Coordinates of C-alpha atoms in Angstrom, one line a residue:
M1 CA -19.4 40.1 16.1
A2 CA -16.7 39.4 18.7
T3 CA -13.6 37.6 17.5
M4 CA -10.7 35.8 19.1
R5 CA -7.4 34.3 18.1
A6 CA -7.1 30.6 17.5
V7 CA -4.4 28.3 16.2
Q8 CA -5.9 25.8 13.8
I9 CA -4.7 23.0 11.6
S10 CA -6.6 22.9 8.3
E11 CA -5.6 19.5 7.0
A12 CA -3.8 16.4 8.1
G13 CA -0.1 17.1 8.3
G14 CA -0.6 20.8 7.7
P15 CA 1.0 23.7 9.6
M16 CA -0.5 25.5 12.6
Q17 CA -2.1 28.7 11.5
L18 CA -3.0 31.7 13.7
V19 CA -6.5 32.8 12.6
E20 CA -9.3 35.1 13.7
R21 CA -12.5 33.2 14.7
E22 CA -15.8 34.2 16.0
V23 CA -16.0 33.8 19.8
P24 CA -18.0 30.6 20.4
V25 CA -21.2 30.7 22.4
P26 CA -21.9 27.8 24.9
G27 CA -25.0 25.8 24.5
A28 CA -27.0 23.7 27.0
R29 CA -24.7 22.0 29.6
E30 CA -21.7 23.9 28.2
V31 CA -19.5 26.6 29.5
R32 CA -17.0 29.0 27.8
V33 CA -13.6 29.3 29.2
R34 CA -11.3 32.2 28.7
V35 CA -8.0 30.4 28.2
Q36 CA -5.0 31.7 30.1
A37 CA -2.6 28.8 29.5
C38 CA -2.6 25.6 27.4
G39 CA -0.1 22.8 27.6
V40 CA 1.5 21.3 24.6
C41 CA 1.3 17.5 24.8
H42 CA 2.7 14.8 22.6
S43 CA -0.8 13.6 22.1
D44 CA -1.5 16.8 20.1
V45 CA 0.0 14.8 17.3
F46 CA -3.5 13.3 16.8
A47 CA -4.8 16.7 15.8
V48 CA -1.7 17.4 13.6
T49 CA -1.9 14.1 11.7
G50 CA -5.7 13.4 12.0
G51 CA -4.6 10.0 13.4
Y52 CA -7.5 9.5 15.8
P53 CA -11.1 8.5 15.2
G54 CA -13.4 11.6 15.1
V55 CA -10.8 14.2 14.1
T56 CA -12.2 16.7 11.6
F57 CA -10.5 19.7 10.0
P58 CA -10.0 22.5 10.7
I59 CA -9.2 21.6 14.3
V60 CA -7.8 23.7 17.2
P61 CA -5.4 21.5 19.2
G62 CA -4.9 21.6 23.0
H63 CA -6.2 19.5 25.9
E64 CA -4.3 20.9 28.8
I65 CA -6.4 24.0 29.3
A66 CA -6.4 26.4 32.3
G67 CA -8.5 29.5 32.4
V68 CA -11.6 31.2 33.8
I69 CA -15.3 30.7 33.0
D70 CA -16.6 33.7 31.2
E71 CA -20.0 32.5 30.0
V72 CA -22.3 29.6 30.9
G73 CA -25.0 27.9 29.0
H74 CA -28.2 26.4 30.4
D75 CA -28.2 23.5 32.9
V76 CA -24.6 23.6 34.0
G77 CA -25.2 23.0 37.7
S78 CA -23.2 25.1 40.1
W79 CA -20.6 26.3 37.7
K80 CA -20.4 30.1 37.6
V81 CA -18.7 32.9 35.7
G82 CA -15.4 33.8 37.2
Q83 CA -14.4 30.4 38.5
R84 CA -10.9 29.2 37.7
V85 CA -11.1 25.9 35.9
G86 CA -9.1 23.4 33.9
V87 CA -9.9 20.9 31.2
G88 CA -7.8 17.8 30.3
W89 CA -8.1 14.8 28.0
F90 CA -11.4 13.9 29.5
G91 CA -14.0 15.9 27.5
G92 CA -16.9 15.2 29.8
N93 CA -19.3 12.3 30.0
C94 CA -22.9 11.7 28.7
G95 CA -24.3 10.1 31.8
H96 CA -26.6 7.7 30.0
C97 CA -24.3 5.1 28.2
E98 CA -23.7 1.8 30.0
P99 CA -20.2 2.7 31.3
C100 CA -21.5 6.0 32.7
R101 CA -24.5 4.2 34.3
R102 CA -22.0 1.9 36.0
G103 CA -20.0 4.9 37.2
N104 CA -17.1 4.3 34.8
F105 CA -17.1 7.8 33.4
I106 CA -13.6 7.7 31.9
A107 CA -14.9 4.9 29.6
C108 CA -17.9 7.0 28.4
Q109 CA -18.9 5.9 24.9
N110 CA -19.9 9.4 23.9
T111 CA -17.2 11.6 25.4
G112 CA -15.1 13.9 23.2
I113 CA -11.5 15.0 23.6
P114 CA -10.6 18.7 23.6
G115 CA -8.3 19.6 20.8
V116 CA -8.8 16.2 19.1
T117 CA -12.5 15.5 18.5
F118 CA -13.6 19.1 19.2
D119 CA -11.8 22.4 19.3
G120 CA -9.3 22.8 22.1
G121 CA -7.3 25.3 24.0
Y122 CA -4.8 26.8 21.5
A123 CA -7.1 29.8 21.5
D124 CA -8.4 32.7 23.5
H125 CA -11.6 31.0 24.3
V126 CA -12.9 27.4 24.2
V127 CA -16.4 25.9 24.8
V128 CA -16.5 22.6 26.7
P129 CA -19.1 20.4 28.4
A130 CA -19.6 21.4 32.0
T131 CA -18.9 17.8 33.1
A132 CA -15.3 18.3 31.8
L133 CA -14.4 21.0 34.3
A134 CA -12.0 20.8 37.2
L135 CA -11.6 23.6 39.8
I136 CA -8.1 25.1 40.0
P137 CA -6.9 26.0 43.5
D138 CA -6.2 29.7 44.2
D139 CA -2.5 29.2 44.8
L140 CA -1.8 27.3 41.6
S141 CA -0.9 29.3 38.6
A142 CA -2.6 28.7 35.2
E143 CA 0.7 27.8 33.6
D144 CA 1.5 25.2 36.3
A145 CA -2.0 23.8 36.3
A146 CA -2.1 23.2 32.6
P147 CA 0.3 20.2 32.3
L148 CA -1.2 18.7 35.5
L149 CA -4.4 18.2 33.6
C150 CA -2.9 15.5 31.5
A151 CA 0.6 14.5 32.5
G152 CA -0.2 15.2 36.1
V153 CA -3.6 13.4 36.4
T154 CA -2.2 10.4 34.4
T155 CA 0.7 9.8 36.8
F156 CA -1.0 10.8 40.1
N157 CA -4.2 8.8 39.4
A158 CA -2.2 5.7 38.3
L159 CA -0.3 5.7 41.5
R160 CA -3.1 6.5 44.0
R161 CA -5.3 3.8 42.4
S162 CA -2.5 1.2 42.5
D163 CA -2.0 -1.4 45.2
A164 CA 1.0 0.4 46.5
R165 CA 0.8 1.7 50.1
G166 CA 3.0 4.1 52.1
G167 CA 6.5 2.6 52.5
D168 CA 6.2 0.3 49.4
T169 CA 8.8 0.5 46.7
V170 CA 7.6 2.3 43.5
A171 CA 9.8 2.7 40.5
V172 CA 9.3 5.4 37.9
L173 CA 10.6 4.3 34.5
G174 CA 11.7 7.5 32.6
V175 CA 12.5 11.0 33.8
G176 CA 10.7 13.1 31.2
G177 CA 7.4 15.0 30.8
L178 CA 5.4 12.3 32.7
G179 CA 8.2 10.8 34.8
H180 CA 9.4 14.0 36.4
L181 CA 5.8 14.4 37.8
G182 CA 5.5 10.7 38.7
I183 CA 8.7 10.9 40.8
Q184 CA 7.2 13.9 42.8
F185 CA 3.9 12.2 43.3
A186 CA 5.4 8.9 44.3
R187 CA 7.6 10.6 47.0
R188 CA 4.8 12.7 48.3
L189 CA 2.4 9.7 48.5
G190 CA 4.9 8.1 50.8
F191 CA 6.5 5.5 48.5
R192 CA 10.1 4.5 48.5
T193 CA 10.8 6.1 45.2
V194 CA 13.2 4.7 42.5
A195 CA 13.9 6.5 39.3
I196 CA 15.1 4.6 36.2
A197 CA 16.6 6.2 33.2
R198 CA 19.4 5.8 30.7
G199 CA 22.7 7.3 31.7
T200 CA 23.5 9.5 34.6
A201 CA 22.5 12.9 33.1
K202 CA 19.2 12.9 35.0
E203 CA 20.3 11.4 38.3
E204 CA 20.8 14.7 40.1
L205 CA 17.4 16.0 38.9
A206 CA 15.7 12.8 39.8
R207 CA 17.0 13.0 43.4
E208 CA 16.1 16.6 43.6
L209 CA 12.5 15.7 42.6
G210 CA 12.4 13.1 45.4
A211 CA 13.9 9.8 44.2
H212 CA 15.5 7.8 47.0
H213 CA 17.3 5.6 44.5
Y214 CA 18.4 6.0 40.9
I215 CA 19.1 3.2 38.4
D216 CA 21.1 3.8 35.3
S217 CA 19.8 1.2 32.9
T218 CA 22.9 1.4 30.7
Q219 CA 25.1 0.3 33.6
E220 CA 23.0 -2.2 35.4
D221 CA 20.0 -4.5 34.8
P222 CA 17.0 -2.6 36.1
S223 CA 15.2 -5.8 37.1
E224 CA 18.2 -7.0 39.1
A225 CA 18.7 -3.6 40.7
L226 CA 15.0 -3.5 41.7
Q227 CA 15.2 -7.0 43.1
A228 CA 18.2 -5.9 45.2
L229 CA 16.0 -3.4 46.7
G230 CA 13.4 -6.0 47.5
G231 CA 11.3 -5.7 44.3
A232 CA 8.8 -3.0 43.3
T233 CA 5.1 -3.1 44.2
V234 CA 4.6 -0.8 41.2
I235 CA 6.7 0.2 38.2
L236 CA 5.1 3.2 36.6
A237 CA 6.2 3.1 32.9
T238 CA 6.2 6.7 31.8
A239 CA 8.9 6.0 29.1
S240 CA 7.2 4.8 25.9
N241 CA 10.1 2.5 24.9
A242 CA 8.7 -1.1 24.9
D243 CA 12.2 -2.6 25.3
A244 CA 12.8 -0.5 28.4
Q245 CA 9.5 -1.6 29.8
A246 CA 10.2 -5.2 29.1
A247 CA 13.6 -4.9 30.8
A248 CA 12.1 -3.7 34.0
V249 CA 9.3 -6.2 34.4
G250 CA 11.5 -8.7 36.2
G251 CA 12.0 -6.1 39.0
L252 CA 8.4 -6.5 40.3
A253 CA 7.8 -7.9 43.8
P254 CA 5.3 -10.7 44.2
N255 CA 1.8 -9.4 43.1
G256 CA 3.5 -6.3 41.7
R257 CA 2.2 -4.5 38.6
L258 CA 3.9 -2.7 35.7
I259 CA 1.5 0.2 35.0
I260 CA 1.9 1.6 31.5
V261 CA 1.1 5.2 30.9
G262 CA 3.8 5.8 28.2
A263 CA 2.1 4.6 25.0
S264 CA 4.1 2.6 22.5
M265 CA 2.8 0.7 19.4
D266 CA 5.7 -1.7 19.6
P267 CA 5.3 -5.3 20.9
L268 CA 6.2 -5.9 24.5
G269 CA 8.8 -8.7 24.4
V270 CA 8.0 -10.5 27.7
P271 CA 7.3 -14.2 27.9
P272 CA 3.9 -15.0 29.5
A273 CA 5.6 -17.4 31.9
A274 CA 7.4 -14.5 33.5
F275 CA 4.3 -13.5 35.3
I276 CA 3.2 -16.8 36.8
G277 CA 5.7 -17.4 39.6
G278 CA 5.2 -14.1 41.4
S279 CA 1.6 -13.5 40.2
T280 CA 2.8 -10.2 38.7
G281 CA 1.2 -8.4 35.8
I282 CA 0.9 -5.6 33.3
V283 CA -1.9 -3.1 33.2
G284 CA -2.6 0.1 31.3
H285 CA -4.0 3.2 32.9
A286 CA -6.2 5.9 31.3
S287 CA -5.7 9.5 32.5
G288 CA -8.8 10.2 34.7
T289 CA -12.1 12.1 34.9
S290 CA -12.6 15.8 35.6
Q291 CA -12.9 15.0 39.3
D292 CA -9.6 13.1 39.1
S293 CA -8.0 16.1 37.5
Q294 CA -9.4 18.3 40.3
D295 CA -8.0 15.9 42.9
T296 CA -4.6 16.1 41.1
L297 CA -4.6 19.9 41.2
A298 CA -5.6 20.0 44.9
F299 CA -3.0 17.4 45.9
S300 CA -0.3 19.3 43.8
E301 CA -1.1 22.5 45.6
L302 CA -1.1 20.8 49.0
A303 CA 2.1 18.8 48.4
D304 CA 4.0 21.4 46.4
V305 CA 4.2 19.3 43.2
R306 CA 4.9 21.4 40.2
P307 CA 5.7 20.7 36.5
M308 CA 9.0 21.9 35.0
I309 CA 7.8 24.1 32.1
E310 CA 8.8 26.5 29.4
T311 CA 6.3 29.1 28.3
M312 CA 5.7 30.6 24.9
P313 CA 3.0 33.0 23.6
L314 CA 0.0 31.6 21.7
E315 CA 1.4 33.0 18.4
E316 CA 4.4 30.7 18.7
A317 CA 2.4 27.5 19.0
Q318 CA 4.1 25.8 16.0
A319 CA 7.6 26.5 17.5
A320 CA 6.4 25.2 20.9
Y321 CA 5.0 22.0 19.3
D322 CA 8.1 21.5 17.2
K323 CA 10.4 21.9 20.3
M324 CA 8.3 19.4 22.2
M325 CA 8.4 16.9 19.4
A326 CA 12.1 17.3 19.0
G327 CA 12.6 16.5 22.7
D328 CA 14.2 19.8 23.3
A329 CA 11.7 20.9 26.0
R330 CA 12.4 20.2 29.6
F331 CA 9.9 19.1 30.4
R332 CA 6.5 20.6 29.3
M333 CA 5.8 23.4 26.9
V334 CA 2.9 25.8 27.8
L335 CA 1.3 28.4 25.6
L336 CA 0.1 31.6 27.2
T337 CA -2.6 33.8 25.8
G338 CA -1.8 36.9 27.8
S339 CA -5.4 37.1 29.0

């Protein structure tokens, strides 16, 4: 019996444990991926706490998976052993529920989430549905690809599917794990890019990443500062602070949208009347399908977008998770298996 290393959580709130497990075998419409890198995402908290529908213990976290196919099951289409692939939050789609039949695969009623509702990438191997796979370009390393499969696709997909067009003003609220990628994507998509953050500590970095303008929200009202620039077609809210999001809404240009990708459970304190005069609005944005992830990886290779990462070995998964949760990572933690 072949075995592998895996980092599992055995109970809600329990520690991460490095264990030996039997190497899984893919079934019909599944493939097995030899994991090379797996990003550590804040959403891994769902596995740690069990705070998501469908979580069962023990669970192996990890939904920013980059590796190589090393075995395929039946009926997997054109996927082959040896292909470099990634898997993100989107755990594949069934193809027969109503959202799938309407082409809305991200809303599939039967999809799973790697590392949340089924075992994820904190391991040497992982089995996933073939429909969850995205090809990784040859010139993109596994450790750089991993965060792009969640933070990357979330920001890139939100921007490219927005109403913003080349030359429009796009503001990125927050210069963190999501925001540092959002700034790069906004600049390379041809937008007049504005970074918004608290204080001046991140201004130099934001400009290096591609921001044309920087707004320190502790020194000036972000809404007024954006209006002085003509208003923003899109404000991409990567910071999860509801008060910061509310403070920026007034900076929207007519018909502009605040797109929320930084999740907060706090109420958003904006009066409904604020949206009427300029026909502005607020929308949320889900990450994207496996094809969206593949598009993100291809664009990142083409446009030289890269995450800022710190790597640690699989054995130090708990330390990597703790560092991410403490806000000490800049900006994404990535686990390496050494394979």
